[in-house]
Coordinates of C-alpha atoms and ligand atoms in Angstrom, one line a residue:
M23 CA 1.9 82.0 1.7
K24 CA -0.6 81.1 3.8
I25 CA 0.5 80.2 7.2
V26 CA -1.6 78.1 9.6
I27 CA -0.9 78.0 13.6
V28 CA -1.6 74.6 14.6
I29 CA -2.5 74.6 18.3
P30 CA -3.9 71.5 20.0
T31 CA -5.5 72.4 23.5
Y32 CA -6.5 70.2 26.5
N33 CA -7.8 72.3 29.4
E34 CA -5.7 75.6 28.0
A35 CA -8.8 78.0 29.6
K36 CA -6.3 80.0 30.9
N37 CA -3.7 80.2 28.2
I38 CA -5.6 80.3 24.9
G39 CA -7.4 83.5 25.0
R40 CA -4.2 85.2 25.7
L41 CA -1.6 83.1 23.4
I42 CA -4.3 83.9 20.5
D43 CA -3.7 87.6 20.7
V44 CA 0.1 87.9 21.2
V45 CA 0.4 85.3 18.2
G46 CA -1.9 87.9 16.2
E47 CA 0.5 90.7 16.9
E48 CA 3.2 88.4 15.8
F49 CA 1.6 88.1 12.2
K50 CA 1.5 92.1 11.5
K51 CA 5.3 91.9 11.6
M52 CA 5.0 89.7 8.3
P53 CA 2.5 91.6 6.0
Q54 CA 3.9 89.6 2.9
H55 CA 2.1 86.3 4.5
S56 CA -1.3 85.5 5.5
F57 CA -1.9 83.8 8.6
S58 CA -4.6 81.8 10.4
V59 CA -4.5 80.2 14.0
L60 CA -6.4 76.7 14.0
V61 CA -7.2 75.5 17.4
I62 CA -8.3 71.9 18.0
D63 CA -9.4 71.2 21.1
D64 CA -10.4 67.7 22.5
S65 CA -13.8 69.1 24.1
S66 CA -11.7 70.3 27.4
P67 CA -13.8 70.3 30.5
D68 CA -12.6 73.5 31.5
G69 CA -14.3 75.6 28.7
T70 CA -11.1 75.9 26.3
A71 CA -13.5 75.8 23.2
K72 CA -16.0 78.3 24.4
I73 CA -13.0 80.6 24.3
V74 CA -11.5 80.2 21.2
E75 CA -15.4 80.4 19.6
E76 CA -15.7 83.9 21.4
K77 CA -12.3 84.7 20.0
S78 CA -13.2 83.5 16.4
K79 CA -16.1 86.0 16.4
Q80 CA -13.9 89.0 16.8
L81 CA -10.8 87.7 15.2
S82 CA -11.3 86.4 11.4
F83 CA -7.9 84.8 11.5
V84 CA -8.9 82.5 14.2
H85 CA -10.3 78.7 13.5
L86 CA -11.6 76.0 16.0
L87 CA -11.8 72.1 15.6
V88 CA -13.5 70.4 18.4
R89 CA -13.3 66.5 18.7
K90 CA -15.5 64.4 20.8
E91 CA -12.8 63.1 23.3
K92 CA -9.2 63.1 24.1
N93 CA -7.6 60.9 21.4
G94 CA -3.9 62.3 22.2
L95 CA -1.7 64.7 20.8
G96 CA -1.0 63.0 17.4
V97 CA -4.6 62.3 16.3
A98 CA -4.9 65.8 17.2
Y99 CA -2.3 67.2 15.4
T100 CA -3.4 65.0 12.2
H101 CA -6.6 66.0 12.5
G102 CA -5.6 69.8 12.4
F103 CA -3.4 69.2 9.6
K104 CA -5.8 67.8 7.3
Y105 CA -8.1 71.0 8.0
A106 CA -5.6 73.2 7.5
M107 CA -4.9 71.8 4.2
Q108 CA -8.1 71.3 2.9
E109 CA -10.3 73.7 4.2
L110 CA -7.5 76.7 5.0
G111 CA -5.4 76.0 1.7
A112 CA -2.5 76.1 4.1
D113 CA 1.6 76.3 2.4
V114 CA 2.7 76.2 5.7
L115 CA 1.8 74.6 9.2
I116 CA 3.1 75.8 12.1
E117 CA 2.9 73.3 15.1
M118 CA 2.8 75.2 18.5
D119 CA 1.9 74.4 22.3
G120 CA -0.8 76.0 23.9
D121 CA 0.5 76.8 27.2
F122 CA 3.2 79.5 26.0
Q123 CA 6.1 77.1 26.7
H124 CA 7.1 78.2 23.1
D125 CA 7.7 81.7 22.3
P126 CA 5.2 83.1 20.4
K127 CA 8.2 85.4 19.0
D128 CA 9.8 82.9 17.4
I129 CA 7.1 82.8 14.5
V130 CA 8.8 85.3 12.8
R131 CA 12.3 83.0 12.7
L132 CA 10.7 79.8 11.9
V133 CA 8.8 81.4 8.8
A134 CA 12.1 83.4 7.9
E135 CA 13.7 80.0 7.1
I136 CA 10.9 79.0 4.9
D137 CA 11.2 81.8 3.0
N138 CA 15.4 81.0 2.9
G139 CA 14.3 78.1 0.9
Y140 CA 13.8 75.4 3.8
D141 CA 11.0 72.9 4.0
Y142 CA 11.2 71.8 7.7
V143 CA 12.0 73.8 10.5
I144 CA 12.6 72.8 13.3
G145 CA 12.8 75.1 16.8
S146 CA 15.4 73.1 18.7
R147 CA 16.3 73.2 22.0
F148 CA 19.3 71.0 21.9
C149 CA 21.8 72.9 20.1
K150 CA 23.5 75.9 20.4
G151 CA 21.5 78.6 21.8
G152 CA 18.4 76.3 22.6
G153 CA 17.8 75.3 26.0
I154 CA 15.0 73.6 28.6
P155 CA 14.1 75.4 31.8
R156 CA 16.6 75.3 34.2
Q157 CA 13.9 75.2 36.8
W158 CA 13.1 71.0 35.3
E159 CA 14.3 68.6 37.8
L160 CA 17.2 66.4 36.9
K161 CA 15.2 63.7 35.7
R162 CA 13.2 65.4 33.3
R163 CA 16.1 67.0 31.7
L164 CA 17.8 63.1 31.6
F165 CA 14.9 61.7 30.1
S166 CA 14.6 64.2 27.5
K167 CA 18.1 64.5 26.3
L168 CA 18.6 60.6 26.6
G169 CA 15.3 60.2 24.1
N170 CA 16.8 62.8 21.6
L171 CA 20.4 60.6 21.8
V172 CA 18.4 57.7 21.4
S173 CA 16.6 58.7 18.6
K174 CA 19.8 60.4 17.1
I175 CA 21.4 57.2 16.7
I176 CA 18.7 55.2 15.6
L177 CA 17.1 57.4 13.0
G178 CA 20.3 59.7 12.6
V179 CA 19.3 62.4 10.6
K180 CA 21.8 64.4 9.8
G181 CA 21.6 68.2 11.2
V182 CA 18.7 67.3 13.7
N183 CA 19.4 67.5 17.4
D184 CA 15.7 67.9 18.6
F185 CA 13.5 65.0 17.9
T186 CA 10.9 65.7 19.6
T187 CA 10.4 69.3 20.1
G188 CA 6.8 71.0 19.6
Y189 CA 7.5 74.1 17.8
K190 CA 8.5 73.5 14.2
A191 CA 7.2 75.0 10.5
S192 CA 6.7 72.3 7.5
R193 CA 6.1 73.2 4.1
V194 CA 3.1 71.5 2.7
K195 CA 3.7 71.4 -1.2
G196 CA 5.7 68.3 -2.0
F197 CA 6.2 67.3 1.6
V198 CA 3.6 67.2 4.5
D199 CA 0.8 66.6 1.4
T200 CA 2.9 63.7 0.4
I201 CA 2.7 61.8 3.7
D202 CA -0.2 59.8 4.7
L203 CA -1.7 61.2 7.6
N204 CA -4.2 58.4 8.4
N205 CA -1.6 56.1 9.1
I206 CA 0.7 57.7 11.6
L207 CA 2.6 55.3 14.1
S208 CA 1.7 57.1 17.3
K209 CA -1.8 58.7 18.8
G210 CA 0.3 60.7 21.1
F211 CA 3.5 62.4 21.8
A212 CA 5.7 60.1 19.9
Y213 CA 4.0 61.2 16.3
K214 CA 6.5 64.2 16.4
M215 CA 9.2 61.6 15.5
D216 CA 7.0 60.0 12.2
L217 CA 6.7 62.7 11.0
L218 CA 10.0 63.9 11.3
Y219 CA 11.4 61.2 9.8
K220 CA 9.1 60.6 7.2
M221 CA 9.4 64.5 5.9
H222 CA 13.0 63.7 6.0
K223 CA 12.7 60.7 3.7
A224 CA 10.3 62.7 1.6
G225 CA 13.5 64.9 0.6
A226 CA 12.7 67.7 3.0
K227 CA 16.0 70.7 3.2
I228 CA 15.9 70.7 6.9
K229 CA 16.8 73.5 9.2
E230 CA 17.3 73.8 13.2
I231 CA 16.9 77.2 14.9
P232 CA 17.2 77.3 18.5
I233 CA 14.8 78.1 20.5
Q234 CA 14.3 78.6 24.6
F235 CA 11.3 76.1 25.9
G236 CA 10.1 78.2 28.5
L237 CA 7.7 77.3 31.7
R238 CA 4.1 76.4 31.3
D239 CA 1.8 79.6 31.8
E240 CA -0.9 77.8 33.6
G241 CA -2.4 74.2 34.3
S242 CA -0.3 71.2 33.8
S243 CA 1.2 68.6 31.3
K244 CA -0.9 66.1 29.3
M245 CA 2.2 64.4 28.5
E246 CA 1.2 60.6 28.8
K247 CA 3.0 58.0 31.2
N248 CA 3.5 55.6 28.7
N249 CA 5.5 58.4 26.7
L250 CA 8.8 56.9 26.8
L251 CA 8.1 53.4 25.8
D252 CA 5.9 55.0 22.7
S253 CA 8.5 57.0 21.6
L254 CA 11.1 53.8 21.4
K255 CA 8.5 52.0 19.6
V256 CA 7.6 54.3 17.0
V257 CA 11.5 54.9 16.6
L258 CA 12.1 51.1 16.0
L259 CA 9.5 50.7 13.8
L260 CA 11.0 53.5 11.6
R261 CA 14.1 52.0 11.7
L262 CA 12.8 48.7 10.5
K263 CA 10.5 49.8 8.1
D264 CA 12.9 52.0 6.5
K265 CA 13.9 50.9 3.0
D266 CA 17.6 50.8 3.3
T267 CA 17.2 48.7 6.5
Q268 CA 14.8 46.3 4.6
K269 CA 17.6 45.8 1.8
F270 CA 20.2 45.0 4.7
L271 CA 18.2 42.3 6.1
K272 CA 17.3 40.8 2.8
F273 CA 21.3 40.9 1.8
C274 CA 22.1 39.5 5.2
A275 CA 19.5 36.5 4.2
V276 CA 20.9 36.0 0.9
G277 CA 24.6 35.5 2.4
F278 CA 23.1 32.7 4.9
V279 CA 21.4 31.2 1.9
G280 CA 24.6 31.2 0.2
L281 CA 26.5 30.0 2.6
I282 CA 24.2 26.9 3.2
T283 CA 24.4 26.7 -0.5
D284 CA 28.1 26.6 -0.3
A285 CA 28.4 24.3 2.5
G286 CA 25.9 21.9 1.6
L287 CA 26.7 21.7 -2.5
A288 CA 30.8 21.2 -1.2
N289 CA 29.6 18.1 0.6
I290 CA 27.6 16.9 -2.3
F291 CA 30.5 17.2 -4.8
R292 CA 32.9 15.9 -2.4
I293 CA 31.3 12.3 -1.8
T294 CA 29.9 11.9 -6.0
I295 CA 31.9 13.8 -8.6
L296 CA 34.7 16.0 -7.1
S297 CA 37.9 16.2 -5.3
S298 CA 38.1 17.6 -1.9
K299 CA 40.0 20.3 -3.4
N300 CA 37.8 20.9 -6.4
A301 CA 34.7 20.5 -4.4
P302 CA 34.8 23.5 -2.8
L303 CA 35.8 25.8 -5.9
L304 CA 32.7 24.7 -7.8
S305 CA 30.4 25.1 -4.7
G306 CA 31.7 28.7 -4.4
F307 CA 30.9 29.7 -7.7
I308 CA 27.5 28.1 -7.7
A309 CA 26.8 30.1 -4.5
M310 CA 28.3 33.2 -6.1
M311 CA 25.6 32.7 -8.9
V312 CA 22.6 32.0 -6.7
T313 CA 23.4 35.2 -4.2
F314 CA 23.6 37.2 -7.3
L315 CA 20.7 36.2 -8.8
L316 CA 18.6 36.5 -5.5
N317 CA 20.4 39.9 -4.8
N318 CA 19.2 40.8 -8.1
F319 CA 15.5 39.5 -8.3
W320 CA 14.6 40.5 -4.1
S321 CA 16.9 42.0 -2.3
F322 CA 18.1 44.7 -5.0
N323 CA 14.9 44.2 -7.1
E324 CA 14.3 48.1 -7.1
F325 CA 17.4 48.5 -9.2
K326 CA 17.1 45.1 -11.1
I327 CA 19.7 44.6 -13.5
K328 CA 18.0 43.5 -17.1
G329 CA 19.7 42.1 -20.0
I330 CA 22.0 38.9 -20.2
G331 CA 25.2 41.1 -21.3
S332 CA 25.2 43.4 -18.1
K333 CA 24.3 40.6 -15.9
F334 CA 27.3 38.8 -17.2
L335 CA 29.3 42.0 -16.9
Y336 CA 27.6 42.9 -13.0
F337 CA 28.6 39.4 -12.2
I338 CA 32.2 39.7 -12.8
V339 CA 32.2 42.7 -10.5
Y340 CA 30.4 41.2 -8.4
C341 CA 32.6 38.0 -7.7
V342 CA 35.8 40.4 -7.8
S343 CA 34.8 42.7 -5.2
S344 CA 33.4 39.7 -3.0
C345 CA 37.0 38.3 -3.1
V346 CA 38.2 41.8 -1.7
P347 CA 37.2 41.2 2.1
I348 CA 38.1 37.4 1.8
V349 CA 41.6 38.5 0.8
F350 CA 41.7 41.3 3.7
R351 CA 40.3 39.0 6.2
A352 CA 43.3 36.5 5.4
Y353 CA 46.0 38.9 6.0
F354 CA 44.0 40.5 8.7
V355 CA 44.2 37.4 10.7
G356 CA 47.7 36.8 9.6
F357 CA 48.7 40.2 11.3
C358 CA 46.9 39.9 14.3
V359 CA 48.2 36.5 14.7
N360 CA 51.7 37.5 14.3
K361 CA 51.0 40.5 16.2
F362 CA 49.5 39.2 19.4
G363 CA 50.0 35.7 19.4
N364 CA 48.6 32.6 17.5
S365 CA 45.7 31.9 20.1
F366 CA 41.9 30.3 20.0
I367 CA 40.7 34.0 20.8
V368 CA 42.9 35.9 18.6
F369 CA 42.4 34.3 15.5
N370 CA 38.5 34.4 16.1
I371 CA 38.2 37.7 17.3
A372 CA 40.2 38.6 14.7
F373 CA 37.9 36.8 11.8
F374 CA 34.9 38.2 13.1
I375 CA 36.4 41.3 12.7
G376 CA 36.9 40.5 9.1
I377 CA 33.6 39.3 8.8
V378 CA 31.8 42.2 9.6
V379 CA 34.4 44.3 7.2
G380 CA 33.3 41.8 4.4
L381 CA 29.3 42.5 5.3
V382 CA 29.7 46.1 5.0
W383 CA 32.1 46.2 2.3
N384 CA 29.8 43.7 0.2
F385 CA 26.7 46.0 1.1
L386 CA 28.1 48.9 0.2
V387 CA 29.2 47.9 -3.5
Y388 CA 26.0 45.9 -3.7
S389 CA 24.2 48.9 -2.9
K390 CA 26.3 51.8 -4.2
I391 CA 27.5 50.9 -7.3
I392 CA 26.1 47.4 -8.7
W393 CA 22.5 48.0 -7.7
R394 CA 22.2 51.6 -7.9
K395 CA 19.9 54.1 -10.1
K396 CA 21.4 54.2 -13.3
Ligands
GDD502 N1 -6.6 68.3 21.4 C1 -5.6 67.9 22.4 N2 -5.3 66.4 22.4 N3 -4.4 68.5 23.0 C2 -3.1 68.2 23.7 C3 -3.5 66.6 24.3 C4 -4.5 66.1 23.6 O1 -4.8 64.7 23.6 N4 -2.5 66.2 24.5 C5 -1.7 67.7 24.9 N5 -2.4 68.7 24.2 C6 -2.3 70.5 24.0 C7 -1.9 70.9 25.2 O2 -2.9 71.2 25.6 C8 -1.0 71.8 24.8 O3 -1.4 72.7 23.9 C9 0.1 70.5 23.9 O4 -0.8 70.0 23.6 C10 1.4 70.5 24.5 O5 1.2 69.5 25.4 P1 1.9 69.8 27.3 O6 0.8 68.6 27.8 O7 1.8 70.9 27.4 O8 3.2 69.2 26.7 P2 4.6 68.8 27.6 O9 4.9 70.5 27.8 O10 4.9 67.8 28.5 O11 5.6 68.4 26.3 C11 6.6 69.0 25.4 O12 7.3 68.5 25.2 C12 7.4 67.5 24.7 C13 8.7 67.0 24.4 O13 9.6 67.3 25.3 C14 5.7 69.9 24.3 O14 6.4 70.9 23.6 C15 5.5 68.7 23.1 O15 5.1 69.0 22.0 C16 6.8 68.0 23.4 O16 6.7 66.7 22.6
MN503 MN1 3.6 72.4 28.1

């Protein structure tokens, strides 16, 4: 396989030359693969590019891309990825920092898991065996951990504990090459979460391996001040744009339309053609039909039910399953009122819990049974 180590640099003149040498030594441990190092430098004023250029004259595996100005880590990496895929024919891309915070010895371990069939290997600081520098102040530790916890809760990618790590290996074919690198959600450090989530959505088999994140050898960090807010923005955008979230929001909107239809029609029928007892019966039935059709042609239109026979059959399933939470709610409210007293608070809390259970139940039945890939 062709493996390209992509290293973005900004003012790493004191590190990059040595790093290239050390990384080059690691390559010799894996003669079955062919390696390149691609440095993307944003015209660092300290002359980083010059050093890399000299290196590339001695070592054929070294490549350099110079960008006109400093545009952020996300922009540098996506530019580097495209170059590595198109010009260097990369099968695997490895993201790595240019300041020795990532131990070059870990390259062998990253590649080994790609060889084992994983598509996305994450060097994780927050799993068993991984770690961050002991010297880090409490604030930085807390930020790093908290940021990852928030990402984990909102994005919930199974088996991933480090969403922002800068050390990882990605398989190109079927994965990175399916991602639109021209439309990443952040120009800065938060691009990492975007790529991670998109790799996950592309169906990548993900493996976390523990890494010890070291201290920078020379120079200083280029992390932007707005990184925290930018990351939060990316995480929320990813969640909102997600297909399942969209489905759920549409499902809720349809439920609301159903409620209005039901209440509106019940009142109209009551004062026109029906008794107060029968009006809600007919309005309820019509509301069911309306929501079924709206869900079919809008919320879950990806798996639209075709044909009148199937529609009829699934409509019955829809009606029956929708009754389950209503009946459950009645019993649940009755139980709570008996147990904790028949007060306004108890009744309404129990009622509200019943509604939430109903939402979850209905969404699961609709998305997993009625409108699923058949
Ligand atoms: N070309 C380019 N352009 N390179 C950049 C830019 C940029 O705008 N910003 C940073 N870099 C380079 C640095 O020169 C370094 O090689 C690498 O990207 C990482 O940047 P650092 O400034 O050393 O980041 P850090 O150590 O503070 O942040 C680390 O932790 C983050 C999350 O906790 C890195 O590992 C990040 O990758 C990681 O996301
Ligand atoms: Mn660093």
